Each structure stands twice: as structure tokens, then as C-alpha cells.
CSV table of N, CA and C in Angstrom, one decimal:
chain,number,residue,atom,x,y,z
A,812,MET,N,115.0,31.2,30.6
A,812,MET,CA,116.2,31.7,30.0
A,812,MET,C,117.1,32.3,31.0
A,813,MET,N,118.4,31.9,31.0
A,813,MET,CA,119.3,32.4,31.9
A,813,MET,C,120.2,33.4,31.2
A,814,ARG,N,120.4,34.4,32.0
A,814,ARG,CA,121.3,35.5,31.4
A,814,ARG,C,122.6,35.4,32.1
A,815,LYS,N,123.7,35.5,31.3
A,815,LYS,CA,125.0,35.5,31.9
A,815,LYS,C,125.4,36.9,32.3
A,816,LYS,N,125.9,37.0,33.5
A,816,LYS,CA,126.3,38.3,33.9
A,816,LYS,C,127.8,38.5,33.5
A,817,ILE,N,128.1,39.5,32.7
A,817,ILE,CA,129.5,39.8,32.3
A,817,ILE,C,130.1,40.8,33.2
A,818,LYS,N,131.3,40.4,33.7
A,818,LYS,CA,131.9,41.3,34.7
A,818,LYS,C,133.1,42.0,34.0
A,819,ASN,N,132.9,43.3,33.9
A,819,ASN,CA,133.9,44.2,33.3
A,819,ASN,C,134.5,45.1,34.4
A,820,GLY,N,135.8,45.3,34.4
A,820,GLY,CA,136.4,46.3,35.3
A,820,GLY,C,136.7,45.7,36.7
A,821,PHE,N,137.0,46.6,37.6
A,821,PHE,CA,137.4,46.3,39.0
A,821,PHE,C,136.3,46.8,40.0
A,822,THR,N,136.3,46.1,41.1
A,822,THR,CA,135.5,46.6,42.2
A,822,THR,C,136.3,47.7,42.9
A,823,LEU,N,135.6,48.5,43.6
A,823,LEU,CA,136.3,49.6,44.4
A,823,LEU,C,137.4,49.1,45.3
A,824,ILE,N,137.1,48.0,46.0
A,824,ILE,CA,138.1,47.4,46.9
A,824,ILE,C,139.3,47.0,46.2
A,825,GLU,N,139.2,46.4,45.1
A,825,GLU,CA,140.4,45.9,44.3
A,825,GLU,C,141.2,47.1,43.8
A,826,LEU,N,140.5,48.2,43.4
A,826,LEU,CA,141.3,49.4,43.0
A,826,LEU,C,142.0,50.1,44.1
A,827,VAL,N,141.4,50.1,45.3
A,827,VAL,CA,142.1,50.7,46.5
A,827,VAL,C,143.3,49.9,46.9
A,828,VAL,N,143.2,48.6,46.9
A,828,VAL,CA,144.3,47.7,47.2
A,828,VAL,C,145.4,47.9,46.2
A,829,TYR,N,145.1,47.9,44.9
A,829,TYR,CA,146.1,48.1,43.9
A,829,TYR,C,146.8,49.5,44.0
A,830,VAL,N,146.1,50.5,44.3
A,830,VAL,CA,146.8,51.9,44.4
A,830,VAL,C,147.7,51.9,45.7
A,831,ALA,N,147.2,51.2,46.8
A,831,ALA,CA,148.0,51.2,48.0
A,831,ALA,C,149.3,50.4,47.7
A,832,LEU,N,149.3,49.3,47.0
A,832,LEU,CA,150.5,48.5,46.7
A,832,LEU,C,151.4,49.3,45.8
A,833,VAL,N,150.9,50.0,44.8
A,833,VAL,CA,151.8,50.8,43.9
A,833,VAL,C,152.4,51.9,44.8
A,834,ALA,N,151.7,52.6,45.6
A,834,ALA,CA,152.2,53.7,46.5
A,834,ALA,C,153.3,53.1,47.4
A,835,LEU,N,153.1,52.0,48.0
A,835,LEU,CA,154.1,51.3,48.9
A,835,LEU,C,155.4,51.0,48.1
A,836,VAL,N,155.3,50.5,46.9
A,836,VAL,CA,156.5,50.2,46.1
A,836,VAL,C,157.2,51.5,45.7
A,837,ALA,N,156.4,52.5,45.4
A,837,ALA,CA,157.0,53.8,45.0
A,837,ALA,C,157.8,54.4,46.2
A,838,VAL,N,157.2,54.4,47.4
A,838,VAL,CA,157.9,54.9,48.6
A,838,VAL,C,159.2,54.2,48.9
A,839,VAL,N,159.1,52.8,48.8
A,839,VAL,CA,160.3,52.0,49.1
A,839,VAL,C,161.4,52.3,48.1
A,840,THR,N,161.0,52.4,46.8
A,840,THR,CA,162.0,52.6,45.8
A,840,THR,C,162.6,54.0,45.9
A,841,THR,N,161.8,55.0,46.2
A,841,THR,CA,162.3,56.4,46.4
A,841,THR,C,163.3,56.4,47.6
A,842,ASN,N,163.0,55.8,48.7
A,842,ASN,CA,163.9,55.8,49.9
A,842,ASN,C,165.2,55.1,49.5
A,843,THR,N,165.1,54.0,48.8
A,843,THR,CA,166.3,53.3,48.5
A,843,THR,C,167.2,54.1,47.6
A,844,VAL,N,166.6,54.8,46.6
A,844,VAL,CA,167.4,55.7,45.7
A,844,VAL,C,168.1,56.8,46.5
A,845,LEU,N,167.3,57.4,47.4
A,845,LEU,CA,167.9,58.5,48.3
A,845,LEU,C,169.0,58.0,49.1
A,846,VAL,N,168.9,56.9,49.8
A,846,VAL,CA,170.0,56.3,50.6
A,846,VAL,C,171.2,56.0,49.8
A,847,LEU,N,171.0,55.4,48.6
A,847,LEU,CA,172.1,55.2,47.7
A,847,LEU,C,172.8,56.4,47.3
A,848,ASN,N,172.1,57.5,47.0
A,848,ASN,CA,172.6,58.7,46.5
A,848,ASN,C,173.5,59.4,47.6
A,849,ARG,N,172.9,59.4,48.9
A,849,ARG,CA,173.7,59.9,50.0
A,849,ARG,C,175.0,59.1,50.2
A,850,SER,N,174.9,57.8,50.1
A,850,SER,CA,176.1,57.0,50.2
A,850,SER,C,177.2,57.3,49.2
A,851,LEU,N,176.7,57.5,47.9
A,851,LEU,CA,177.6,57.8,46.8
A,851,LEU,C,178.3,59.2,47.1
A,852,VAL,N,177.5,60.2,47.5
A,852,VAL,CA,178.1,61.5,47.8
A,852,VAL,C,179.1,61.4,48.9
A,853,THR,N,178.8,60.6,50.0
A,853,THR,CA,179.8,60.4,51.1
A,853,THR,C,181.0,59.8,50.6
A,854,ILE,N,180.9,58.7,49.8
A,854,ILE,CA,182.1,58.0,49.3
A,854,ILE,C,183.0,59.0,48.4
A,855,ARG,N,182.3,59.8,47.6
A,855,ARG,CA,183.1,60.7,46.8
A,855,ARG,C,183.8,61.7,47.6
A,856,LEU,N,183.2,62.3,48.6
A,856,LEU,CA,183.8,63.2,49.5
A,856,LEU,C,185.0,62.6,50.3
A,857,GLU,N,184.8,61.4,50.8
A,857,GLU,CA,185.9,60.7,51.4
A,857,GLU,C,187.1,60.5,50.5
A,858,ARG,N,186.8,60.1,49.3
A,858,ARG,CA,187.9,59.9,48.3
A,858,ARG,C,188.6,61.2,48.0
A,859,LYS,N,187.9,62.3,47.9
A,859,LYS,CA,188.5,63.6,47.7
A,859,LYS,C,189.4,64.0,48.9
A,860,LEU,N,188.9,63.8,50.1
A,860,LEU,CA,189.7,64.1,51.3
A,860,LEU,C,190.9,63.3,51.3
A,861,THR,N,190.8,62.0,51.1
A,861,THR,CA,191.9,61.1,51.2
A,861,THR,C,193.0,61.5,50.1
A,862,SER,N,192.5,61.7,48.9
A,862,SER,CA,193.4,62.1,47.8
A,862,SER,C,194.2,63.4,48.1
A,863,SER,N,193.4,64.4,48.6
A,863,SER,CA,194.1,65.7,48.9
A,863,SER,C,195.1,65.5,50.1
A,864,ALA,N,194.7,64.8,51.1
A,864,ALA,CA,195.6,64.6,52.2
A,864,ALA,C,196.8,63.9,51.8
A,865,GLU,N,196.7,62.8,51.0
A,865,GLU,CA,197.9,62.0,50.6
A,865,GLU,C,198.8,62.9,49.7
A,866,THR,N,198.2,63.6,48.8
A,866,THR,CA,199.0,64.4,47.9
A,866,THR,C,199.8,65.5,48.7
A,867,SER,N,199.1,66.1,49.6
A,867,SER,CA,199.7,67.2,50.4
A,867,SER,C,200.8,66.7,51.3
A,868,LEU,N,200.5,65.6,52.0
A,868,LEU,CA,201.5,65.1,53.0
A,868,LEU,C,202.7,64.5,52.3
A,869,ARG,N,202.5,63.8,51.2
A,869,ARG,CA,203.7,63.3,50.4
A,869,ARG,C,204.6,64.4,49.9
A,870,ARG,N,204.0,65.5,49.4
A,870,ARG,CA,204.8,66.6,49.0
A,870,ARG,C,205.5,67.3,50.2
A,871,MET,N,204.9,67.4,51.3
A,871,MET,CA,205.5,68.0,52.5
A,871,MET,C,206.7,67.1,52.9
A,872,ILE,N,206.4,65.8,53.0
A,872,ILE,CA,207.5,64.9,53.4
A,872,ILE,C,208.7,65.0,52.5
A,873,ARG,N,208.5,65.0,51.2
A,873,ARG,CA,209.6,65.1,50.2
A,873,ARG,C,210.4,66.3,50.4
A,874,GLU,N,209.7,67.5,50.6
A,874,GLU,CA,210.4,68.7,50.7
A,874,GLU,C,211.1,68.9,52.1
A,875,ILE,N,210.5,68.3,53.1
A,875,ILE,CA,211.1,68.4,54.4
A,875,ILE,C,212.4,67.5,54.4
A,876,HIS,N,212.3,66.4,53.7
A,876,HIS,CA,213.5,65.5,53.6
A,876,HIS,C,214.7,66.3,52.9
A,877,LEU,N,214.3,67.1,51.9
A,877,LEU,CA,215.3,67.8,51.1
A,877,LEU,C,215.8,69.0,51.9
A,878,ALA,N,215.1,69.5,52.9
A,878,ALA,CA,215.5,70.7,53.6
A,878,ALA,C,216.7,70.6,54.4
A,879,LYS,N,217.5,71.6,54.5
A,879,LYS,CA,218.6,71.6,55.4
A,879,LYS,C,218.3,72.5,56.7
A,880,GLY,N,217.2,73.2,56.7
A,880,GLY,CA,216.9,74.0,57.8
A,880,GLY,C,215.5,74.6,57.7
A,881,ILE,N,215.0,75.2,58.8
A,881,ILE,CA,213.7,75.8,58.9
A,881,ILE,C,214.0,77.3,59.1
A,882,TYR,N,213.4,78.2,58.3
A,882,TYR,CA,213.6,79.6,58.5
A,882,TYR,C,212.8,80.1,59.7
A,883,ALA,N,213.3,81.2,60.3
A,883,ALA,CA,212.7,81.8,61.5
A,883,ALA,C,211.3,82.4,61.1
A,884,SER,N,211.1,82.7,59.8
A,884,SER,CA,209.8,83.3,59.4
A,884,SER,C,208.7,82.3,59.4
A,885,SER,N,209.0,81.0,59.7
A,885,SER,CA,207.9,80.0,59.8
A,885,SER,C,207.0,80.3,61.0
A,886,THR,N,205.7,80.0,60.9
A,886,THR,CA,204.8,80.2,61.9
A,886,THR,C,204.5,78.8,62.5
A,887,LEU,N,205.0,78.5,63.6
A,887,LEU,CA,204.9,77.1,64.2
A,887,LEU,C,204.0,77.2,65.4
A,888,GLY,N,203.3,76.1,65.6
A,888,GLY,CA,202.4,75.9,66.8
A,888,GLY,C,201.1,76.6,66.8
A,889,VAL,N,200.7,77.2,65.7
A,889,VAL,CA,199.4,77.9,65.6
A,889,VAL,C,198.8,77.5,64.2
A,890,SER,N,197.5,77.7,64.2
A,890,SER,CA,196.8,77.4,62.9
A,890,SER,C,196.2,78.7,62.4
A,891,PRO,N,196.3,79.0,61.1
A,891,PRO,CA,197.1,78.3,60.1
A,891,PRO,C,198.5,78.6,60.2
A,892,GLY,N,199.3,77.6,60.1
A,892,GLY,CA,200.8,77.7,60.2
A,892,GLY,C,201.4,77.9,58.9
A,893,VAL,N,202.6,78.4,58.9
A,893,VAL,CA,203.4,78.6,57.7
A,893,VAL,C,204.8,77.9,57.9
A,894,LEU,N,205.2,77.0,57.0
A,894,LEU,CA,206.4,76.3,57.1
A,894,LEU,C,207.3,76.8,56.0
A,895,SER,N,208.4,77.5,56.3
A,895,SER,CA,209.4,78.0,55.4
A,895,SER,C,210.7,77.2,55.6
A,896,LEU,N,211.1,76.6,54.5
A,896,LEU,CA,212.3,75.7,54.6
A,896,LEU,C,213.4,76.2,53.7
A,897,GLU,N,214.6,76.0,54.2
A,897,GLU,CA,215.8,76.2,53.4
A,897,GLU,C,216.1,74.9,52.7
A,898,SER,N,215.8,74.8,51.4
A,898,SER,CA,215.8,73.6,50.7
A,898,SER,C,216.7,73.6,49.5
A,899,PHE,N,216.7,72.5,48.8
A,899,PHE,CA,217.4,72.3,47.5
A,899,PHE,C,216.4,72.1,46.4
A,900,GLU,N,216.9,72.2,45.2
A,900,GLU,CA,216.1,72.0,44.0
A,900,GLU,C,215.5,70.6,43.9
A,901,SER,N,216.4,69.6,44.1
A,901,SER,CA,216.0,68.2,44.1
A,901,SER,C,217.1,67.4,44.8
A,902,GLU,N,216.9,66.1,44.9
A,902,GLU,CA,217.9,65.3,45.5
A,902,GLU,C,219.2,65.3,44.7
A,903,ASP,N,219.1,65.4,43.4
A,903,ASP,CA,220.3,65.4,42.5
A,903,ASP,C,220.9,66.8,42.3
A,904,ASP,N,220.1,67.8,42.5
A,904,ASP,CA,220.5,69.2,42.2
A,904,ASP,C,220.6,69.9,43.6
A,905,SER,N,221.8,70.3,44.0
A,905,SER,CA,221.9,71.0,45.3
A,905,SER,C,221.8,72.5,45.2
A,906,THR,N,221.1,73.0,44.2
A,906,THR,CA,220.9,74.4,44.1
A,906,THR,C,219.9,74.8,45.2
A,907,PRO,N,220.3,75.8,46.0
A,907,PRO,CA,219.4,76.2,47.1
A,907,PRO,C,218.1,76.9,46.6
A,908,ARG,N,217.0,76.5,47.1
A,908,ARG,CA,215.7,77.1,46.8
A,908,ARG,C,214.8,77.1,48.1
A,909,ASP,N,214.3,78.3,48.3
A,909,ASP,CA,213.4,78.4,49.5
A,909,ASP,C,212.1,77.7,49.2
A,910,THR,N,211.5,77.0,50.2
A,910,THR,CA,210.2,76.3,50.0
A,910,THR,C,209.3,76.8,51.1
A,911,ALA,N,208.0,76.9,50.7
A,911,ALA,CA,207.0,77.3,51.7
A,911,ALA,C,205.7,76.5,51.6
A,912,PHE,N,205.1,76.2,52.7
A,912,PHE,CA,203.7,75.6,52.7
A,912,PHE,C,202.9,76.5,53.6
A,913,TYR,N,201.7,76.9,53.1
A,913,TYR,CA,200.8,77.8,53.8
A,913,TYR,C,199.4,77.6,53.3
A,914,VAL,N,198.4,78.2,54.0
A,914,VAL,CA,197.0,78.1,53.6
A,914,VAL,C,196.6,79.4,53.0
A,915,ASN,N,196.0,79.3,51.8
A,915,ASN,CA,195.5,80.5,51.1
A,915,ASN,C,194.1,80.2,50.6
A,916,ASN,N,193.1,81.0,51.1
A,916,ASN,CA,191.7,80.8,50.7
A,916,ASN,C,191.2,79.4,50.9
A,917,GLY,N,191.6,78.8,52.0
A,917,GLY,CA,191.2,77.4,52.3
A,917,GLY,C,192.0,76.3,51.7
A,918,ALA,N,192.9,76.6,50.8
A,918,ALA,CA,193.7,75.6,50.1
A,918,ALA,C,195.1,75.6,50.6
A,919,LEU,N,195.7,74.4,50.7
A,919,LEU,CA,197.1,74.2,51.1
A,919,LEU,C,197.9,74.6,49.9
A,920,VAL,N,198.8,75.5,50.0
A,920,VAL,CA,199.6,76.0,48.9
A,920,VAL,C,201.1,75.7,49.1
A,921,PHE,N,201.7,75.3,48.1
A,921,PHE,CA,203.2,75.0,48.1
A,921,PHE,C,203.8,76.0,47.1
A,922,GLN,N,204.9,76.6,47.6
A,922,GLN,CA,205.6,77.5,46.7
A,922,GLN,C,207.1,77.2,46.9
A,923,LYS,N,207.8,77.0,45.7
A,923,LYS,CA,209.2,76.7,45.7
A,923,LYS,C,209.9,77.9,45.0
A,924,GLY,N,210.8,78.6,45.7
A,924,GLY,CA,211.5,79.7,45.2
A,924,GLY,C,210.6,80.8,44.6
A,925,ALA,N,210.9,81.3,43.4
A,925,ALA,CA,210.1,82.3,42.8
A,925,ALA,C,209.0,81.7,41.9
A,926,ASP,N,208.8,80.4,41.9
A,926,ASP,CA,207.8,79.8,41.1
A,926,ASP,C,206.4,80.2,41.6
A,927,SER,N,205.4,80.0,40.8
A,927,SER,CA,204.0,80.3,41.1
A,927,SER,C,203.6,79.3,42.2
A,928,PRO,N,202.8,79.8,43.1
A,928,PRO,CA,202.2,78.9,44.2
A,928,PRO,C,201.3,77.8,43.5
A,929,VAL,N,201.4,76.6,44.1
A,929,VAL,CA,200.6,75.5,43.6
A,929,VAL,C,199.7,75.0,44.7
A,930,ALA,N,198.4,74.9,44.4
A,930,ALA,CA,197.4,74.4,45.4
A,930,ALA,C,197.6,72.8,45.4
A,931,LEU,N,197.8,72.3,46.6
A,931,LEU,CA,197.9,70.8,46.8
A,931,LEU,C,196.6,70.1,47.1
A,932,THR,N,195.6,70.9,47.4
A,932,THR,CA,194.3,70.3,47.8
A,932,THR,C,193.3,70.5,46.6
A,933,ALA,N,192.3,69.6,46.5
A,933,ALA,CA,191.3,69.8,45.5
A,933,ALA,C,190.5,71.0,45.7
A,934,GLN,N,189.8,71.5,44.7
A,934,GLN,CA,189.2,72.8,44.7
A,934,GLN,C,188.0,72.8,45.8
A,935,ASP,N,187.3,71.7,46.0
A,935,ASP,CA,186.2,71.8,46.9
A,935,ASP,C,186.6,71.2,48.3
A,936,VAL,N,187.9,71.0,48.5
A,936,VAL,CA,188.4,70.6,49.8
A,936,VAL,C,189.1,71.8,50.5
A,937,SER,N,188.7,72.1,51.7
A,937,SER,CA,189.3,73.2,52.4
A,937,SER,C,190.0,72.8,53.7
A,938,ILE,N,191.1,73.5,54.0
A,938,ILE,CA,191.9,73.2,55.2
A,938,ILE,C,191.2,74.0,56.3
A,939,THR,N,190.8,73.3,57.4
A,939,THR,CA,190.3,73.9,58.6
A,939,THR,C,191.3,74.2,59.6
A,940,SER,N,192.4,73.4,59.6
A,940,SER,CA,193.5,73.6,60.6
A,940,SER,C,194.8,73.0,60.0
A,941,LEU,N,195.8,73.8,60.1
A,941,LEU,CA,197.2,73.4,59.7
A,941,LEU,C,198.2,73.9,60.7
A,942,VAL,N,198.8,73.0,61.4
A,942,VAL,CA,199.7,73.3,62.5
A,942,VAL,C,201.0,72.6,62.2
A,943,PHE,N,202.1,73.3,62.3
A,943,PHE,CA,203.5,72.8,62.2
A,943,PHE,C,204.1,72.9,63.5
A,944,ARG,N,204.8,71.8,63.9
A,944,ARG,CA,205.6,71.9,65.2
A,944,ARG,C,207.0,71.3,64.9
A,945,GLN,N,207.9,72.0,65.5
A,945,GLN,CA,209.3,71.6,65.3
A,945,GLN,C,209.7,70.7,66.5
A,946,ILE,N,210.2,69.6,66.2
A,946,ILE,CA,210.6,68.6,67.2
A,946,ILE,C,212.1,68.4,67.2
A,947,THR,N,212.7,68.6,68.3
A,947,THR,CA,214.2,68.4,68.5
A,947,THR,C,214.4,67.3,69.5
A,948,ASN,N,215.4,66.5,69.2
A,948,ASN,CA,215.7,65.4,70.1
A,948,ASN,C,217.0,65.6,70.8
A,949,GLY,N,217.5,66.8,70.9
A,949,GLY,CA,218.7,67.1,71.7
A,949,GLY,C,220.0,67.0,70.8
A,950,THR,N,219.9,66.5,69.6
A,950,THR,CA,221.1,66.4,68.8
A,950,THR,C,220.9,67.3,67.6
A,951,VAL,N,221.6,67.1,66.6
A,951,VAL,CA,221.6,68.0,65.4
A,951,VAL,C,220.3,67.7,64.6
A,952,SER,N,219.7,66.6,64.6
A,952,SER,CA,218.5,66.3,63.8
A,952,SER,C,217.3,67.0,64.2
A,953,LEU,N,216.5,67.4,63.3
A,953,LEU,CA,215.3,68.1,63.5
A,953,LEU,C,214.1,67.4,62.8
A,954,ALA,N,212.9,67.6,63.3
A,954,ALA,CA,211.8,66.9,62.7
A,954,ALA,C,210.6,67.9,62.7
A,955,ILE,N,209.7,67.7,61.8
A,955,ILE,CA,208.5,68.5,61.8
A,955,ILE,C,207.3,67.7,62.0
A,956,LYS,N,206.4,68.0,62.9
A,956,LYS,CA,205.2,67.3,63.1
A,956,LYS,C,204.1,68.2,62.4
A,957,THR,N,203.3,67.6,61.6
A,957,THR,CA,202.3,68.3,60.9
A,957,THR,C,200.9,67.8,61.3
A,958,GLU,N,200.0,68.8,61.7
A,958,GLU,CA,198.6,68.4,62.0
A,958,GLU,C,197.8,69.1,60.9
A,959,LEU,N,197.1,68.3,60.2
A,959,LEU,CA,196.3,68.8,59.0
A,959,LEU,C,194.9,68.3,59.1
A,960,VAL,N,193.9,69.2,59.1
A,960,VAL,CA,192.5,68.9,59.2
A,960,VAL,C,191.8,69.4,57.9
A,961,LEU,N,191.2,68.5,57.2
A,961,LEU,CA,190.6,68.9,55.9
A,961,LEU,C,189.0,68.8,56.0
A,962,GLN,N,188.3,69.5,55.2
A,962,GLN,CA,186.9,69.4,55.1
A,962,GLN,C,186.5,69.5,53.6
A,963,ALA,N,185.6,68.6,53.2
A,963,ALA,CA,185.0,68.7,51.9
A,963,ALA,C,183.5,68.8,51.9
A,964,SER,N,182.9,69.4,51.0
A,964,SER,CA,181.5,69.5,50.9
A,964,SER,C,181.0,69.5,49.5
A,965,HIS,N,179.8,69.0,49.3
A,965,HIS,CA,179.2,68.9,48.0
A,965,HIS,C,177.7,69.1,48.3
A,966,GLY,N,177.2,70.3,47.9
A,966,GLY,CA,175.8,70.6,48.2
A,966,GLY,C,175.5,70.7,49.7
A,967,LYS,N,174.6,69.9,50.2
A,967,LYS,CA,174.3,69.9,51.7
A,967,LYS,C,175.2,68.9,52.4
A,968,ALA,N,175.9,68.0,51.7
A,968,ALA,CA,176.7,67.0,52.3
A,968,ALA,C,178.1,67.6,52.7
A,969,SER,N,178.6,67.2,53.8
A,969,SER,CA,179.9,67.7,54.2
A,969,SER,C,180.6,66.6,55.0
């Protein structure tokens, strides 16, 4: 009489190989998720920086084009600089209004006349350097060179 041997379960070697494969897949998956998360945070920070810089510089360009002069109270050539302009209400309205750009608590601030100051940069974007320089070409025309350095951070990423 022959007896059939019934095999139930796994051998110890099969179990060790299975656990090693599952651990390897888990490590690879975790690393991939972490890399993708870091990339996503970096992309979001770059988008915030770009958006804040574009908004700030476009507003400065518009106001500088409307200006008819620079006040002596401007702080030029140093950081953080202050740009005070003798300006107009708008292109269509020639009502004089003073305009100022300056840094307050790490944000670039725009103030026109007696209006409330408006932050031009996003809340988690800070200005690390803002320098205004007046450029003259020997004639009546004036120009302003703006050097703007921004920094954004989210958690440990910066």
C-alpha cells in the first residue's frame, strides 16, 4: 500500500524569498513616491516664485511708465530699496498720485497715494533682496533698473 504525501503550506526557503521580494517592492515604491513628492513641491515653489515675480515686475513697469519723476526720498542702490515715484492715477487720468514700492515683512508692497498698501508677492514668498538703480543716458529720459531676489519655502523645501 502506497501512501500519498500531501504537501500543505510553504517551505522556509519559499517564505524567505517571498518576504524579500515584497520588501524590495515596498522599498522601491516608497522611494518613487518620495521622489515624486519632492518634485511636486519643487514645481509648486517654482510656480509661486514665477507668479510673484511676474506680478511684481509688471506692476512696477506699469507704474514706472506712468511716472513723471523719482522722488528724492527713494532709497536707491541698496537693499531693501524704496522707490517713490511722482505718478498719475492712470494713463487716461492725469491726476497726480504718489506711488511707492518697498519691502515690508518680507513682502513687496505697492502703495498708491493714500490707498492701503497692497502686497504684490504671495504669502509664502519672501523678498531677500530688492535694489533700485536710476539710470540716466545724458538726456531728459530716465530709467530704473530693478534687481529682485525672491525665495519661497514649504516645509523643509526651499
